[in-house]
CSV table of N, CA and C in Angstrom, one decimal:
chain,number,residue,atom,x,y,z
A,1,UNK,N,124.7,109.2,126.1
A,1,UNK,CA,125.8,109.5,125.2
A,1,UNK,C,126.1,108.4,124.2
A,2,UNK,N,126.0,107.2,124.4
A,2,UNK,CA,126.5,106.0,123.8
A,2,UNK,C,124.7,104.9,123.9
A,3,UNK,N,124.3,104.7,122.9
A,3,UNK,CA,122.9,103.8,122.8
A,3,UNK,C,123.2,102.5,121.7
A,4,UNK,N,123.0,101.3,122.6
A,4,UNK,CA,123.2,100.0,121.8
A,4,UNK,C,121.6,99.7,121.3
A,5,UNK,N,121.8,98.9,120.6
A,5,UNK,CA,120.5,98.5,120.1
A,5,UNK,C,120.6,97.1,119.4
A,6,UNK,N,120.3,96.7,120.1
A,6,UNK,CA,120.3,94.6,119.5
A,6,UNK,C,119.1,94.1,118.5
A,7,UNK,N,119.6,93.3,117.7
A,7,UNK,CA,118.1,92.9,116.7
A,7,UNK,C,118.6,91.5,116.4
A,8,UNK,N,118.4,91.0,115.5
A,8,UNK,CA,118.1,89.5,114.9
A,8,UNK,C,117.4,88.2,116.1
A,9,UNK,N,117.4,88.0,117.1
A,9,UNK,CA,116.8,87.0,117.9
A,9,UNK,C,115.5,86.8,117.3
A,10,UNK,N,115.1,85.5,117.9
A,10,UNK,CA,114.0,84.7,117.2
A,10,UNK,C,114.1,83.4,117.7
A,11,UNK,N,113.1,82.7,117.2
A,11,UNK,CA,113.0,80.8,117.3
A,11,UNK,C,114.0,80.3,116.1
A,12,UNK,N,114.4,79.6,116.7
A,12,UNK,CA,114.8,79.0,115.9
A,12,UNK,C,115.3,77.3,116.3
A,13,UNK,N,115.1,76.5,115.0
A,13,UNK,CA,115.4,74.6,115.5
A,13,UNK,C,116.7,74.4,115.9
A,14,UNK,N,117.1,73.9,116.6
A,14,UNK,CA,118.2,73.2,116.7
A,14,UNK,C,118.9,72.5,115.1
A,15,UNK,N,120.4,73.7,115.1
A,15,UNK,CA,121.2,73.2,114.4
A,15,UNK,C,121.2,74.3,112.9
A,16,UNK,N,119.9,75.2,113.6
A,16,UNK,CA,119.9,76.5,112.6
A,16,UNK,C,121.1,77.7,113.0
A,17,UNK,N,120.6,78.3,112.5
A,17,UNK,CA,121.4,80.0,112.4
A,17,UNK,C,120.4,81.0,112.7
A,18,UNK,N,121.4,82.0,113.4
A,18,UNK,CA,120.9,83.6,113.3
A,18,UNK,C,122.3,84.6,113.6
A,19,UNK,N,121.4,85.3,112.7
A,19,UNK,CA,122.6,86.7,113.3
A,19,UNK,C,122.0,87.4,114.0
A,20,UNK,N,122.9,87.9,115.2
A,20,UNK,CA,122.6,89.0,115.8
A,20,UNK,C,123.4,90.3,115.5
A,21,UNK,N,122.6,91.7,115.7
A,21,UNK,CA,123.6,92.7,115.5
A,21,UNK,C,123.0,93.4,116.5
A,22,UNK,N,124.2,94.6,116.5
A,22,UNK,CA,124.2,95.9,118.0
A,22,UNK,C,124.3,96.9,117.3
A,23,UNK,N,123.5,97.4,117.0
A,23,UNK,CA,124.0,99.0,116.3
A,23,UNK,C,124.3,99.9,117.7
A,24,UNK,N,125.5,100.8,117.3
A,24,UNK,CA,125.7,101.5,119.0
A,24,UNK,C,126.1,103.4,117.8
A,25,UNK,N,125.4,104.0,118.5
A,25,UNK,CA,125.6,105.2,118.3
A,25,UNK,C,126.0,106.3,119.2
A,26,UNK,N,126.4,107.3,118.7
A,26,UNK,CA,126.7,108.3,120.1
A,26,UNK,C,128.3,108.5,119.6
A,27,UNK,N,128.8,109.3,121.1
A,27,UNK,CA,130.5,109.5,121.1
A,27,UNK,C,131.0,108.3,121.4
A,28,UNK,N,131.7,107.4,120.0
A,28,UNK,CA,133.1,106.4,120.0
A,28,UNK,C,134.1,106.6,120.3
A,29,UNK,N,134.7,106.1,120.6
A,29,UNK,CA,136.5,106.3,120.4
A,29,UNK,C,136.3,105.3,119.4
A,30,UNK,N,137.7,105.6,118.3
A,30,UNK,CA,138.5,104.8,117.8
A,30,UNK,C,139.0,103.3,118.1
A,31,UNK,N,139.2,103.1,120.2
A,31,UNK,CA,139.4,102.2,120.4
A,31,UNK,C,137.7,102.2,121.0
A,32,UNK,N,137.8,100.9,121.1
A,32,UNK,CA,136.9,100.7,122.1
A,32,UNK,C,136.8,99.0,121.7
A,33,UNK,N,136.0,97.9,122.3
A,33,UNK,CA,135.6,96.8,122.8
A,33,UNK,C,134.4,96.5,123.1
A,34,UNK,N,133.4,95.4,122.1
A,34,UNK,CA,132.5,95.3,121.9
A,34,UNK,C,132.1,93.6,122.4
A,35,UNK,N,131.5,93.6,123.5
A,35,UNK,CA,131.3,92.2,124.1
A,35,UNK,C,130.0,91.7,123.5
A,36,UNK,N,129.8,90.1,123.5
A,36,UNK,CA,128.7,89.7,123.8
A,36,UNK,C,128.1,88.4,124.8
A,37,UNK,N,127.0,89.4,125.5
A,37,UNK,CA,127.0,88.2,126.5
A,37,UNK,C,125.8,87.4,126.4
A,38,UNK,N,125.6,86.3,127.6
A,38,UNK,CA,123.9,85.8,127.3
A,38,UNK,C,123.6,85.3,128.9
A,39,UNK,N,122.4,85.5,129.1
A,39,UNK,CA,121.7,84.9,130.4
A,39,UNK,C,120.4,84.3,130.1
A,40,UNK,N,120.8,82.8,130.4
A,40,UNK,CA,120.2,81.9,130.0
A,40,UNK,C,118.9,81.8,131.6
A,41,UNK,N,117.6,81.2,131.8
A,41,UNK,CA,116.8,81.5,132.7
A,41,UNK,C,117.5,80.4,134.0
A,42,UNK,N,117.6,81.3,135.1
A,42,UNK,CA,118.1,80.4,135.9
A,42,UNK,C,119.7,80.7,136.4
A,43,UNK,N,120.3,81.5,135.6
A,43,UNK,CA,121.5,81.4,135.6
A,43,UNK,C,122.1,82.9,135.3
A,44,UNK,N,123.2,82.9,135.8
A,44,UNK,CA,124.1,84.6,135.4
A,44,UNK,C,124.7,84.5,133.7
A,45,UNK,N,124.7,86.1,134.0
A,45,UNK,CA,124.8,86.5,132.9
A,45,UNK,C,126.5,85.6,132.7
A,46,UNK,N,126.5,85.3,131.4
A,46,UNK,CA,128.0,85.0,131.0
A,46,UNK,C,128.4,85.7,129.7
A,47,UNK,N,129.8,85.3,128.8
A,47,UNK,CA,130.5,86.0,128.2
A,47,UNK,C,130.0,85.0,127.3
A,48,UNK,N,130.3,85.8,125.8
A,48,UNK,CA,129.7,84.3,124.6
A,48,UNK,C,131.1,84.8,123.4
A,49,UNK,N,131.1,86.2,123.4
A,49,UNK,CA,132.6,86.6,122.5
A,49,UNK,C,132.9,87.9,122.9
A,50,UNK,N,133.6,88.6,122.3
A,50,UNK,CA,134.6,89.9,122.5
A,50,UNK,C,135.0,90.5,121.4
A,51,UNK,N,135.1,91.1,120.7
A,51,UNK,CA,135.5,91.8,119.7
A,51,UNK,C,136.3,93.3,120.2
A,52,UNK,N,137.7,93.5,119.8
A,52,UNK,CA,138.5,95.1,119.5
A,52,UNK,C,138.0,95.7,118.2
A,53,UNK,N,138.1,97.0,118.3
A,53,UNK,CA,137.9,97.6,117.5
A,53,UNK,C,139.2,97.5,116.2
A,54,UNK,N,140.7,96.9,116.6
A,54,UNK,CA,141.5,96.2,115.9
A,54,UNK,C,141.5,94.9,115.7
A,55,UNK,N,140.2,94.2,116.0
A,55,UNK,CA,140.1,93.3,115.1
A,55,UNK,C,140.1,91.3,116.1
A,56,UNK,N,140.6,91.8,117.4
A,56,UNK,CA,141.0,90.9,118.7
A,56,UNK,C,139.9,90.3,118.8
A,57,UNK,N,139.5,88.8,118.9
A,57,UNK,CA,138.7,88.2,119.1
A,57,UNK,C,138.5,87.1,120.5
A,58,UNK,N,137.8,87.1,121.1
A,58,UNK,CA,137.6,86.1,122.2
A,58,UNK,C,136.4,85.3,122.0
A,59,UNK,N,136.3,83.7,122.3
A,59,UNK,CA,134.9,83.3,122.1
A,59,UNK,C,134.8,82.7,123.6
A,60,UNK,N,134.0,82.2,124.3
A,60,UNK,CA,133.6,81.7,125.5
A,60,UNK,C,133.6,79.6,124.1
A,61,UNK,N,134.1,79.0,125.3
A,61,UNK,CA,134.6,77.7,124.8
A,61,UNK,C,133.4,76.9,124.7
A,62,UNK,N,132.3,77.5,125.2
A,62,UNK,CA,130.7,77.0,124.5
A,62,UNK,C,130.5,77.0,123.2
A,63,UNK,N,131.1,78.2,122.2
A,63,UNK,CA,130.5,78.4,121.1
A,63,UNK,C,131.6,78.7,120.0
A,64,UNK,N,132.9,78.5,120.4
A,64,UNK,CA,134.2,78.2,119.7
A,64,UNK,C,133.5,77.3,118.4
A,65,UNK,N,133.8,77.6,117.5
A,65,UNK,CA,134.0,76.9,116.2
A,65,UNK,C,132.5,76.5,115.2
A,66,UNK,N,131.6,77.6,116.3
A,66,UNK,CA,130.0,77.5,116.1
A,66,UNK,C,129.7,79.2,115.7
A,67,UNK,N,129.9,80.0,116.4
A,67,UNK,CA,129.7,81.3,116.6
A,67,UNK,C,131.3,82.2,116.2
A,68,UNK,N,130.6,83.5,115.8
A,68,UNK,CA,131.8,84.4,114.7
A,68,UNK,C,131.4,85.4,115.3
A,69,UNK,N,132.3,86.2,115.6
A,69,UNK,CA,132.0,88.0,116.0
A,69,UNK,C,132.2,88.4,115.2
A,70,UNK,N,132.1,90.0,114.5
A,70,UNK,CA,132.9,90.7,113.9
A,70,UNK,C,132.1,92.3,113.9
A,71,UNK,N,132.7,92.9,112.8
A,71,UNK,CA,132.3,94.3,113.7
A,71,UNK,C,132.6,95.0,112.2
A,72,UNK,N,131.6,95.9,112.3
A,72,UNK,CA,132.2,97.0,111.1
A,72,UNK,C,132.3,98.6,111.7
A,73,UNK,N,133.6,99.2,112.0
A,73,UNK,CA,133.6,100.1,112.4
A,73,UNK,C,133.0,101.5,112.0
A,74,UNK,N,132.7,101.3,111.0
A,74,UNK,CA,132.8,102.7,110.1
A,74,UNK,C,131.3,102.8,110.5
A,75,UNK,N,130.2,101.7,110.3
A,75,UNK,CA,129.0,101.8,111.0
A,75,UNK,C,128.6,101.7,112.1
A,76,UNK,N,130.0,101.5,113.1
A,76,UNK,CA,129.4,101.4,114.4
A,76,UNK,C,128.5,100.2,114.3
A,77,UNK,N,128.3,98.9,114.2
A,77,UNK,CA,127.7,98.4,114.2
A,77,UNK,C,128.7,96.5,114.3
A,78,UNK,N,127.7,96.0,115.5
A,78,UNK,CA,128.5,94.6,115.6
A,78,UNK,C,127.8,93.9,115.4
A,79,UNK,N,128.3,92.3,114.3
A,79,UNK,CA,127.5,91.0,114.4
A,79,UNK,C,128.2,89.9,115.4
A,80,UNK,N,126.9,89.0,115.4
A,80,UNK,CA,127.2,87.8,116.3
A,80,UNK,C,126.3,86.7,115.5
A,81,UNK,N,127.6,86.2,114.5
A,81,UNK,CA,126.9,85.2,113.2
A,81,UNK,C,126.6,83.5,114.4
A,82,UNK,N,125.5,83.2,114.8
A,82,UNK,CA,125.0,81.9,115.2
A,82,UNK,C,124.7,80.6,114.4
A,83,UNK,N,126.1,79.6,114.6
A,83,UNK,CA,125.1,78.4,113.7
A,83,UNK,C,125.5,77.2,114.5
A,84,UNK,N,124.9,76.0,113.9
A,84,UNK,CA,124.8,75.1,114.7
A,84,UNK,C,124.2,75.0,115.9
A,85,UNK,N,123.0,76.0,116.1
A,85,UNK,CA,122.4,76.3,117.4
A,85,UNK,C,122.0,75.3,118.3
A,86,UNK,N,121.9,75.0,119.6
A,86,UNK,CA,121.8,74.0,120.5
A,86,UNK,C,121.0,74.5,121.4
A,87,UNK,N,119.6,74.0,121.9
A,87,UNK,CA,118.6,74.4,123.0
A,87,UNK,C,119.5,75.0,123.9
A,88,UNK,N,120.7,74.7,124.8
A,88,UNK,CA,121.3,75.3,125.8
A,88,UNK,C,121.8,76.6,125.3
A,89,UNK,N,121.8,77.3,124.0
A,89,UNK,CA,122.2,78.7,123.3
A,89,UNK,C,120.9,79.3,123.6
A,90,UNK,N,119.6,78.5,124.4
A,90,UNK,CA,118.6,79.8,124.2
A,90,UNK,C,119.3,80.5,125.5
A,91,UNK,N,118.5,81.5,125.2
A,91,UNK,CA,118.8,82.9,126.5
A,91,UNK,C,118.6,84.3,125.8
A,92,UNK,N,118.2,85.3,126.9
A,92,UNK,CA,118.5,86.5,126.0
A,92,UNK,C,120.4,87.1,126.1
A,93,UNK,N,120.3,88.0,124.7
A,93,UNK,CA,121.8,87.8,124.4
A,93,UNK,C,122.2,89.5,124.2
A,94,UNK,N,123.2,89.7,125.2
A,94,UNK,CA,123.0,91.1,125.2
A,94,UNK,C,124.3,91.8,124.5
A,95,UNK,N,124.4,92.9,124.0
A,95,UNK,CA,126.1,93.2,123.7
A,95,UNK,C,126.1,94.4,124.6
A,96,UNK,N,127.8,94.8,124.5
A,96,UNK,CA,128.2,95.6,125.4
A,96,UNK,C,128.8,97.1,124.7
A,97,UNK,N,129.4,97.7,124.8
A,97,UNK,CA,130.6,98.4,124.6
A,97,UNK,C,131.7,99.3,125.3
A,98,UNK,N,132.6,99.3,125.5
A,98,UNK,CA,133.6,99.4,126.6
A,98,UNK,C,134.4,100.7,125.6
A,99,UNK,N,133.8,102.0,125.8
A,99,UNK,CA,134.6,103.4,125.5
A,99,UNK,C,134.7,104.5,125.8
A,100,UNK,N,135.9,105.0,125.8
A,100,UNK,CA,135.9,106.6,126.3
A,100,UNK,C,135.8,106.0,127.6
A,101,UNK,N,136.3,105.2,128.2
A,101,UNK,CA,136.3,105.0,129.8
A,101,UNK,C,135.3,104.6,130.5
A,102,UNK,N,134.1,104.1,130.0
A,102,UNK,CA,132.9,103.4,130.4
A,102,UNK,C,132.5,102.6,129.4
A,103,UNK,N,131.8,101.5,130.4
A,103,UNK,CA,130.8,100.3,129.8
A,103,UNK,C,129.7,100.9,129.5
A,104,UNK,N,128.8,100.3,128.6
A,104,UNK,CA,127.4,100.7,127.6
A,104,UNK,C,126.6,99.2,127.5
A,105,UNK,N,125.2,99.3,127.7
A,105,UNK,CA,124.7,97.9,127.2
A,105,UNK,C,123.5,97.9,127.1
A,106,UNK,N,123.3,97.2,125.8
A,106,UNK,CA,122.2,97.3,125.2
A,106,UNK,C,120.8,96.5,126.0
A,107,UNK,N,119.5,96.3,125.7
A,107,UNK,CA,118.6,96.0,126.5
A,107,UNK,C,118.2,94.6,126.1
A,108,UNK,N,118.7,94.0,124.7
A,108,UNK,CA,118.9,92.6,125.1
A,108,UNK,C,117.8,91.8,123.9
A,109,UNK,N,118.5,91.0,123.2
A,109,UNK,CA,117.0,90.0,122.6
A,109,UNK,C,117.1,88.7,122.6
A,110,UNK,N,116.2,88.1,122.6
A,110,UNK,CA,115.6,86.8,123.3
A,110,UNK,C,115.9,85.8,122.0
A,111,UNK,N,117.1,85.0,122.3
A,111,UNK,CA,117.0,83.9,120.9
A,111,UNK,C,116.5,82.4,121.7
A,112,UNK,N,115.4,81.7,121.1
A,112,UNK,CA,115.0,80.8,121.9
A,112,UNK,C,115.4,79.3,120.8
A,113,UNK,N,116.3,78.0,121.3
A,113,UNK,CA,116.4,77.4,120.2
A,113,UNK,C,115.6,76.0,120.6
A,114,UNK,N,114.6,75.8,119.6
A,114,UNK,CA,113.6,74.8,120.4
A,114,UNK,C,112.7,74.2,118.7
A,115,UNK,N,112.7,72.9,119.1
A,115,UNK,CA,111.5,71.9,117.9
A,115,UNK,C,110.8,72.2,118.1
């Protein structure tokens, strides 16, 4: 009913950028909540930001004042603007979506940050 789909991951150096996006299609609500998480090797999955569909933002205090959510409703579609990237940001990075009374999650891309 609801299909995420993640893209921009890649290599990238230490101290660069990427965007990631989620295109999510299917039956929305109006409300709904759009996470993003990451599972780095070795370790559980964690939270990296949070985005409302009104605009509410959460960042995980790893990537505060490095990393930007945002979201364009009308496309259904969410970014996850990365800069200042740091080898511990590699992991694969998944988004979520929380509507119509269930979670949704996409199958994930691999940002690796390495010289």
């Amino acid at each position: 009913q609801v299909q995420l789909v993640e893209s921009g991951g890649g290599l990238v150096q230490p101290g660069g950028s990427l965007r990631l996006s989620c295109a999510a299609s299917g039956d929305i609500s109006s409300f709904s909540v759009m996470g993003w998480y990451r599972q780095a090797p070795g370790k559980q999955r964690a939270l990296v930001a949070r985005i409302s569909s009104g605009g509410n933002t959460t960042y995980a205090d790893s990537v505060k004042g490095r990393f930007t959510v945002s979201r364009d409703n009308a496309k259904n579609t969410g970014f996850l603007q990365m800069n200042s990237l740091k080898p511990e940001d590699t992991a694969i990075y998944y988004c979520n979506l929380y509507t119509v009374g269930r979670l949704y999650w996409g199958q994930g891309t691999q940002v690796t940050v390495s010289s």
